[in-house]
PDB file of C-alpha atoms in Angstrom:
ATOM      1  CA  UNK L   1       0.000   0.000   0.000  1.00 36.00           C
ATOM      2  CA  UNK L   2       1.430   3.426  -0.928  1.00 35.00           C
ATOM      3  CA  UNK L   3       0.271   6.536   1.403  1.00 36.00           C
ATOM      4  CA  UNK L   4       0.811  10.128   0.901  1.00 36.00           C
ATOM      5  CA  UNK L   5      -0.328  11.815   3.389  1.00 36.00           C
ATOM      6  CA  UNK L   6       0.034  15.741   4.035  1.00 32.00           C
ATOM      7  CA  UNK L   7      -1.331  16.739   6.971  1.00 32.00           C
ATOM      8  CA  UNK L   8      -1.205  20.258   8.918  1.00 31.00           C
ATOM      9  CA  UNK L   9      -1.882  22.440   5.553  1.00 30.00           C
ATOM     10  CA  UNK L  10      -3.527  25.450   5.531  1.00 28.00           C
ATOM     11  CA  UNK L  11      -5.740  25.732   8.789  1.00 30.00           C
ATOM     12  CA  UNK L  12      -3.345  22.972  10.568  1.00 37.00           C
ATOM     13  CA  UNK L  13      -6.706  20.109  10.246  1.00 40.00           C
ATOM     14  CA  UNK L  14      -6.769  19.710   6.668  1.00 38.00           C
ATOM     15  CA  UNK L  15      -5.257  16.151   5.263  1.00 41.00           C
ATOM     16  CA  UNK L  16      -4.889  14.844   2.391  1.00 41.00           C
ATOM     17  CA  UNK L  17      -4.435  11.676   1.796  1.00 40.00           C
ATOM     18  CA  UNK L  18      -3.966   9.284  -1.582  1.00 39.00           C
ATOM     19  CA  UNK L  19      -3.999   5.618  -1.384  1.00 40.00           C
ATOM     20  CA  UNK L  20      -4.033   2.965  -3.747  1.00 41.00           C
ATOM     21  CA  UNK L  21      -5.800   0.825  -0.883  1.00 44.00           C
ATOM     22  CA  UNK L  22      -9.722  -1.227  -1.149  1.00 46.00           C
ATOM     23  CA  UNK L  23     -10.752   1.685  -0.015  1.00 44.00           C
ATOM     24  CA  UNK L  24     -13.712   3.754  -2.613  1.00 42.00           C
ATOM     25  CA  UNK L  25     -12.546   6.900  -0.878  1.00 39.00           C
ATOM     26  CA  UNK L  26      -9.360   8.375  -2.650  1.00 35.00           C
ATOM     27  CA  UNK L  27      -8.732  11.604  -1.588  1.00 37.00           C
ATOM     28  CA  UNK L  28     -10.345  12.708   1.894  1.00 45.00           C
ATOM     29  CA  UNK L  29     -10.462  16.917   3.204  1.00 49.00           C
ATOM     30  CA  UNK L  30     -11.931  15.967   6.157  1.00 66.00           C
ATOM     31  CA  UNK L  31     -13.418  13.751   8.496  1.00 87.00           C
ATOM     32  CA  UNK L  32     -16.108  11.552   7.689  1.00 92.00           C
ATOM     33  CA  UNK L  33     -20.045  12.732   7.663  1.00 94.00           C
ATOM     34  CA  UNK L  34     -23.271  11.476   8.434  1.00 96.00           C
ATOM     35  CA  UNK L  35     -24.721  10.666   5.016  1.00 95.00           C
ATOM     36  CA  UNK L  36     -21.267   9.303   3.833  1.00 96.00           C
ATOM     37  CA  UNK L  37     -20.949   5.716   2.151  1.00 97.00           C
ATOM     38  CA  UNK L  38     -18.646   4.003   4.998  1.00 97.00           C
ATOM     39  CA  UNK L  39     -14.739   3.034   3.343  1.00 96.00           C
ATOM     40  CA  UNK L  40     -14.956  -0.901   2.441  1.00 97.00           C
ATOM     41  CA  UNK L  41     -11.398  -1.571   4.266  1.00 97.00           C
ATOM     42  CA  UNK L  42     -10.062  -5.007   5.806  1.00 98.00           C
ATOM     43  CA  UNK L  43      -9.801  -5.028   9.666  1.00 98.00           C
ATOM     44  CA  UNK L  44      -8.893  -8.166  11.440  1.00 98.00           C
ATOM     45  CA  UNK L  45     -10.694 -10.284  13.782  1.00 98.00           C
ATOM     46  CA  UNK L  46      -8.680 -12.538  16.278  1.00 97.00           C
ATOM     47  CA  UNK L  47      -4.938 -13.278  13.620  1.00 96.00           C
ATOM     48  CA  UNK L  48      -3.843 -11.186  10.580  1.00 96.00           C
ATOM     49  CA  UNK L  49      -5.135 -14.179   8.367  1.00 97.00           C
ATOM     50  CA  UNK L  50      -8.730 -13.456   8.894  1.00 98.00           C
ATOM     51  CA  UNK L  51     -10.091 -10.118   7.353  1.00 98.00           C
ATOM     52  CA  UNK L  52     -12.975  -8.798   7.599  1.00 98.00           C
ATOM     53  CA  UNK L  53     -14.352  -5.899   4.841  1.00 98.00           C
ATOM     54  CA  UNK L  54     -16.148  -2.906   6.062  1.00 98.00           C
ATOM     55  CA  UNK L  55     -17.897  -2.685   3.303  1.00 97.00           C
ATOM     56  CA  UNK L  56     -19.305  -6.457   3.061  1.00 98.00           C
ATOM     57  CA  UNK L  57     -19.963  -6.183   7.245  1.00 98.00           C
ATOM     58  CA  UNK L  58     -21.983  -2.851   6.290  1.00 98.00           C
ATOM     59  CA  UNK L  59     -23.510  -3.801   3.320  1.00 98.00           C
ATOM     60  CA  UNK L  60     -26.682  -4.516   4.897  1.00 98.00           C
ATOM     61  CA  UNK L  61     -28.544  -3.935   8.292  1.00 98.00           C
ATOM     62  CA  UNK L  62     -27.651  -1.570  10.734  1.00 98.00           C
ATOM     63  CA  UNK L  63     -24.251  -2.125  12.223  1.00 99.00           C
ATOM     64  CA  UNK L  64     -22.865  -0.026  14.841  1.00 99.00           C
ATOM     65  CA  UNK L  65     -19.447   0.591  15.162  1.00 99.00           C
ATOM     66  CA  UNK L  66     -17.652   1.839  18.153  1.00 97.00           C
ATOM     67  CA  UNK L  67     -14.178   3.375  18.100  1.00 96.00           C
ATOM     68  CA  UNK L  68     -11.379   3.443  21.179  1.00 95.00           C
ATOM     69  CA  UNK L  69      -7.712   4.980  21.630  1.00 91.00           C
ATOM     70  CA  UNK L  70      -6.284   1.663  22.603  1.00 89.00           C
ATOM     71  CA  UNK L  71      -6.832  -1.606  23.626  1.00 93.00           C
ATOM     72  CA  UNK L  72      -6.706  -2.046  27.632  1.00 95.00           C
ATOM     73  CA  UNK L  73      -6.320   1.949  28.187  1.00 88.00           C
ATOM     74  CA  UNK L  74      -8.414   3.020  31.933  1.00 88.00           C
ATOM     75  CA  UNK L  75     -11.306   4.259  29.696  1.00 90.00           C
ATOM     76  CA  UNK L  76     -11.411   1.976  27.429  1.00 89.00           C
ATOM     77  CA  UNK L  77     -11.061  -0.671  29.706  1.00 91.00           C
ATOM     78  CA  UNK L  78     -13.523   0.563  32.287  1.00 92.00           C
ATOM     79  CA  UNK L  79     -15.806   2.352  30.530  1.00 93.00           C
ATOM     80  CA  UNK L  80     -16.321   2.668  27.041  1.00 94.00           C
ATOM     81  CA  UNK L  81     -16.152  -1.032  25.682  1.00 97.00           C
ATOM     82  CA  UNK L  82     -17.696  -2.779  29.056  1.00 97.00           C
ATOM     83  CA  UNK L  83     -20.471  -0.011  28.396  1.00 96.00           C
ATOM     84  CA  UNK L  84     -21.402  -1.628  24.457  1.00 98.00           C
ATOM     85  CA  UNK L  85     -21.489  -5.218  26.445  1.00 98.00           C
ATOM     86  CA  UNK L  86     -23.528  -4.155  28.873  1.00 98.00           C
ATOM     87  CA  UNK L  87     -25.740  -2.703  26.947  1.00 98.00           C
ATOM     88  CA  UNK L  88     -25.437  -5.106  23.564  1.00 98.00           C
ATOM     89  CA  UNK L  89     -28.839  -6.529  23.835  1.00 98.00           C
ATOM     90  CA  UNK L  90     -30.688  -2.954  24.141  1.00 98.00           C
ATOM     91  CA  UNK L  91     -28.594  -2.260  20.826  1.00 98.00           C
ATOM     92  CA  UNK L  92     -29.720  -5.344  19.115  1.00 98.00           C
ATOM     93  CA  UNK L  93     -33.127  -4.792  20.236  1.00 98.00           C
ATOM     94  CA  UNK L  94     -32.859  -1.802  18.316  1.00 97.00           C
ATOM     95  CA  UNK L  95     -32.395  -3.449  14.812  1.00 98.00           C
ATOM     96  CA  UNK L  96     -28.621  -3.888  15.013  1.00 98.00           C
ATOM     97  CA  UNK L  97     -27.596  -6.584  13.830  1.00 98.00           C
ATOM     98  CA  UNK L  98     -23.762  -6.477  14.936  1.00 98.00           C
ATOM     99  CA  UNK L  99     -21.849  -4.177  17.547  1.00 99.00           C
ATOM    100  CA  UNK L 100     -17.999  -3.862  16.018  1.00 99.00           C
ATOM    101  CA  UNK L 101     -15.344  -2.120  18.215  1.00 98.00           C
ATOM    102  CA  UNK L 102     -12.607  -0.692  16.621  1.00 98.00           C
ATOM    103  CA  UNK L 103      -8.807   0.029  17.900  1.00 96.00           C
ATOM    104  CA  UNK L 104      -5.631   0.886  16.144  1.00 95.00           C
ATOM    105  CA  UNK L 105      -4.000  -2.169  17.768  1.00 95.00           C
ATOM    106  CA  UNK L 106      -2.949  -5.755  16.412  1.00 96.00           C
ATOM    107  CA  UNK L 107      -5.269  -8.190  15.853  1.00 98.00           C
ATOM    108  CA  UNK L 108      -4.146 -10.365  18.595  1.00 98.00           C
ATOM    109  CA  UNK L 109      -4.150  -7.565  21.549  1.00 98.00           C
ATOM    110  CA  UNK L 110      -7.970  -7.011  20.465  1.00 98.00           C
ATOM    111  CA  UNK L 111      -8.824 -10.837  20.660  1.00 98.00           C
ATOM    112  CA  UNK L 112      -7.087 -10.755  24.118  1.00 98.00           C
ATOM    113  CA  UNK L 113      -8.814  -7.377  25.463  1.00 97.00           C
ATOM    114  CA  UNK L 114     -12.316  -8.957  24.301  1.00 98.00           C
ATOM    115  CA  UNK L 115     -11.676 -11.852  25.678  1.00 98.00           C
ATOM    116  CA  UNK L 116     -10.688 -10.080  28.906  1.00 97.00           C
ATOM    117  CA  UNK L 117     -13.534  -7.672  28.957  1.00 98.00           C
ATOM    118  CA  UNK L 118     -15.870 -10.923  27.834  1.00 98.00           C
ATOM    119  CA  UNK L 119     -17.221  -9.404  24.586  1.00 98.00           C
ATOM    120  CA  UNK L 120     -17.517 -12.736  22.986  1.00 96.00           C
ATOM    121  CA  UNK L 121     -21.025 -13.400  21.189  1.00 95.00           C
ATOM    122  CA  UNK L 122     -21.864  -9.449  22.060  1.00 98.00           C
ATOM    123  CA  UNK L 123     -18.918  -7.417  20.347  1.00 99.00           C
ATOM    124  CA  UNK L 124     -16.904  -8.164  17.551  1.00 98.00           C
ATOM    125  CA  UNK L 125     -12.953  -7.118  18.364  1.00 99.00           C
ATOM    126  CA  UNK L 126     -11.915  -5.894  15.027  1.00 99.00           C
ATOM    127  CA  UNK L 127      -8.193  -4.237  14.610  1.00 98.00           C
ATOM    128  CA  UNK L 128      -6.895  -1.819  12.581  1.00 97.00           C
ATOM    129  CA  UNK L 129      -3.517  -2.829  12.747  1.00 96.00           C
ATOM    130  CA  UNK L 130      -2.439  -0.004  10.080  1.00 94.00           C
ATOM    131  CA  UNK L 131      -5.144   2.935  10.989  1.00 94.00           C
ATOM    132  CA  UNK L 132      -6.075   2.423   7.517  1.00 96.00           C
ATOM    133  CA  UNK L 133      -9.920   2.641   8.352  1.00 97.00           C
ATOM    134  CA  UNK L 134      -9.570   4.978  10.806  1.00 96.00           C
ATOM    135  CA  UNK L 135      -7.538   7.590   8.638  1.00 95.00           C
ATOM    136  CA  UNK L 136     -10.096   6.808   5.493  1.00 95.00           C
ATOM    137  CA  UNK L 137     -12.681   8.167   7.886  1.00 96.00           C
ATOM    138  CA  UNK L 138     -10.487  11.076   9.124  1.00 94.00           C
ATOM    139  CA  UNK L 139     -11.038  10.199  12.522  1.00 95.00           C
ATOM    140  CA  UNK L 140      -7.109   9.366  13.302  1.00 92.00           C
ATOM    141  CA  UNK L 141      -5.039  11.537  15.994  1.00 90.00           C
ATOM    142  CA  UNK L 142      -1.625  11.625  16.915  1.00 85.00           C
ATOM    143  CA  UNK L 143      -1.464   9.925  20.652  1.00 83.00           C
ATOM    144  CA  UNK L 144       2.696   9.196  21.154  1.00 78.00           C
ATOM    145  CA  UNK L 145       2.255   8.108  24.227  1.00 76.00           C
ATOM    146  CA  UNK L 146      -0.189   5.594  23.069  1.00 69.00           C
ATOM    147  CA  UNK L 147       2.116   4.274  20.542  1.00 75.00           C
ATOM    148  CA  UNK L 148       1.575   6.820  17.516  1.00 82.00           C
ATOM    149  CA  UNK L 149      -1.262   7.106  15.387  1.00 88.00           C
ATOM    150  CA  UNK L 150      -5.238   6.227  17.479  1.00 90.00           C
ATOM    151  CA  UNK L 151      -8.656   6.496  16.560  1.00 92.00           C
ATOM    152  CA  UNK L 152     -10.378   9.296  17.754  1.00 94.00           C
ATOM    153  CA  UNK L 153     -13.303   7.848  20.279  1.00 93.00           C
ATOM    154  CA  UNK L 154     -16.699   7.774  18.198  1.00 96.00           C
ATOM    155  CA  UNK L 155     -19.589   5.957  17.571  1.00 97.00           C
ATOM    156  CA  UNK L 156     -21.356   5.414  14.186  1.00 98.00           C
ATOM    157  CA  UNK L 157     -24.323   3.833  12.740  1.00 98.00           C
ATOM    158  CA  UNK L 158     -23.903   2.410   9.808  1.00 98.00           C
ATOM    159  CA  UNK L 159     -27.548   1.497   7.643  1.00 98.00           C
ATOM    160  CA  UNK L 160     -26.664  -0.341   4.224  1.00 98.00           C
ATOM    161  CA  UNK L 161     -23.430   0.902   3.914  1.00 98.00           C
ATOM    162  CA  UNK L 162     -23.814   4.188   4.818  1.00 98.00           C
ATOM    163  CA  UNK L 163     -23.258   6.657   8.331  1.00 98.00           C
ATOM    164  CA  UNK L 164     -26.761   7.607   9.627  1.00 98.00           C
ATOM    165  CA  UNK L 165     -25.154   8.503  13.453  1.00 97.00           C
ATOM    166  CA  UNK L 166     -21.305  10.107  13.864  1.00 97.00           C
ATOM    167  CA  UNK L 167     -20.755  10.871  17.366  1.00 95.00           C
ATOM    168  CA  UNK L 168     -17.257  11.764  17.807  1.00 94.00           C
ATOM    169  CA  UNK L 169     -15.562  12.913  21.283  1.00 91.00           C
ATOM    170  CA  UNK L 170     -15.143  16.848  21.001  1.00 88.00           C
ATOM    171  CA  UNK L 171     -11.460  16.572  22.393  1.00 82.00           C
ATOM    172  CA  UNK L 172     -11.099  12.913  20.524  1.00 73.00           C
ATOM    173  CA  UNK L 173     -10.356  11.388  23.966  1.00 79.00           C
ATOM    174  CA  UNK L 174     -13.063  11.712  26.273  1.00 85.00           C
ATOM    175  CA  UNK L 175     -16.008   9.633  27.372  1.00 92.00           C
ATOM    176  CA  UNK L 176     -19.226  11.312  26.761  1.00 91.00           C
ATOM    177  CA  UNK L 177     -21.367  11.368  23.390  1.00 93.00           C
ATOM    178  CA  UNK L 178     -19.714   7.908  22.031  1.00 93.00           C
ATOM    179  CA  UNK L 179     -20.503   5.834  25.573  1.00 94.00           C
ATOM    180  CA  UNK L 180     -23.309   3.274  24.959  1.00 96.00           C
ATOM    181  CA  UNK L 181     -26.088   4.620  27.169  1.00 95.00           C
ATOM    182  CA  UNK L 182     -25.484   8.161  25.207  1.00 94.00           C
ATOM    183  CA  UNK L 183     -25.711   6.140  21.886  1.00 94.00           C
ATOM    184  CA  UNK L 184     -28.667   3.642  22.660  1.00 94.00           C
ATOM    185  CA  UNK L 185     -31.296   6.230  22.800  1.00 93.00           C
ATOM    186  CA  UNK L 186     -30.722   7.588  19.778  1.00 93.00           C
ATOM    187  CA  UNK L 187     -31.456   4.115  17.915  1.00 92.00           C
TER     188      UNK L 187
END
């Protein structure tokens, strides 16, 4: 995969970035929209040898997809993702057919932090070992001390392929509009 990316130009939040990657969007100005077709990009569930499209997992249905910093982070770990279990039968009462969380980790910490948290059979653990979904939807943020390039913390419903809901964290970070009991009423 070849990336150019160019980021800080102009107003210091513009980006672009070219790709040559699955992904239908080619050249991205800024973060991803409600009303946006979601980027069909391979995450991976549990090893590196199983992919899963976000374009095939979206296709159809409502999916919502949940977004942390990093895998076994304090919020992450105590809030956010043990939030989407709790709740997961609310959500799929709802219509949704499958709750996805989403971390710019490999896909073997994920598998581990699910299994830890005991998302299995209520959230899929999918890694984006490469940010490459994460920076299609504009929603990546330099985090060093997290290892380098995160996801900002959102939440998103996806409906046939495209964003109906974008709740992202004002600051990125924080725990507030993207928790599950903030997201649930608005299904």
């Amino acid at each position: 995969m070849s990336v150019l990316s160019l980021s800080k130009v102009l107003t210091g939040a513009s980006r672009l970035v070219i790709t040559n990657s699955k992904a239908p969007i080619i050249s991205r100005l800024m973060s991803a929209k409600v009303g946006d077709v979601l980027p069909a990009v391979d995450l991976f569930e549990d090893t590196p040898a199983k992919s899963v499209n976000t374009g095939t997992l979206c296709a159809s249905g409502k999916v919502l997809i949940f977004a942390v910093p990093g895998a076994f982070t304090p919020g992450c770990s105590l809030t956010h993702l043990p939030g989407y279990i709790k709740e997961s039968d609310a959500i799929k009462a709802k219509g949704v057919k499958e709750i996805v969380c989403v971390g710019v980790n490999d896909p073997f910490v994920m598998a581990a932090w699910g299994k830890a948290q005991g998302a299995d059979n209520k959230v899929r653990m999918l890694a984006d070992p490469s940010a490459e979904f994460t920076k299609a939807l504009g929603l990546d943020q330099d985090l060093a001390v997290l290892g380098g390039v995160r996801s900002k913390r959102y939440s998103m419903l996806v409906q046939d392929g495209k964003i109906t809901q974008l709740n992202v964290e004002p600051d990125g970070k924080g725990l507030s509009c993207s928790l599950a009991e903030n997201t649930l009423p608005s299904l």
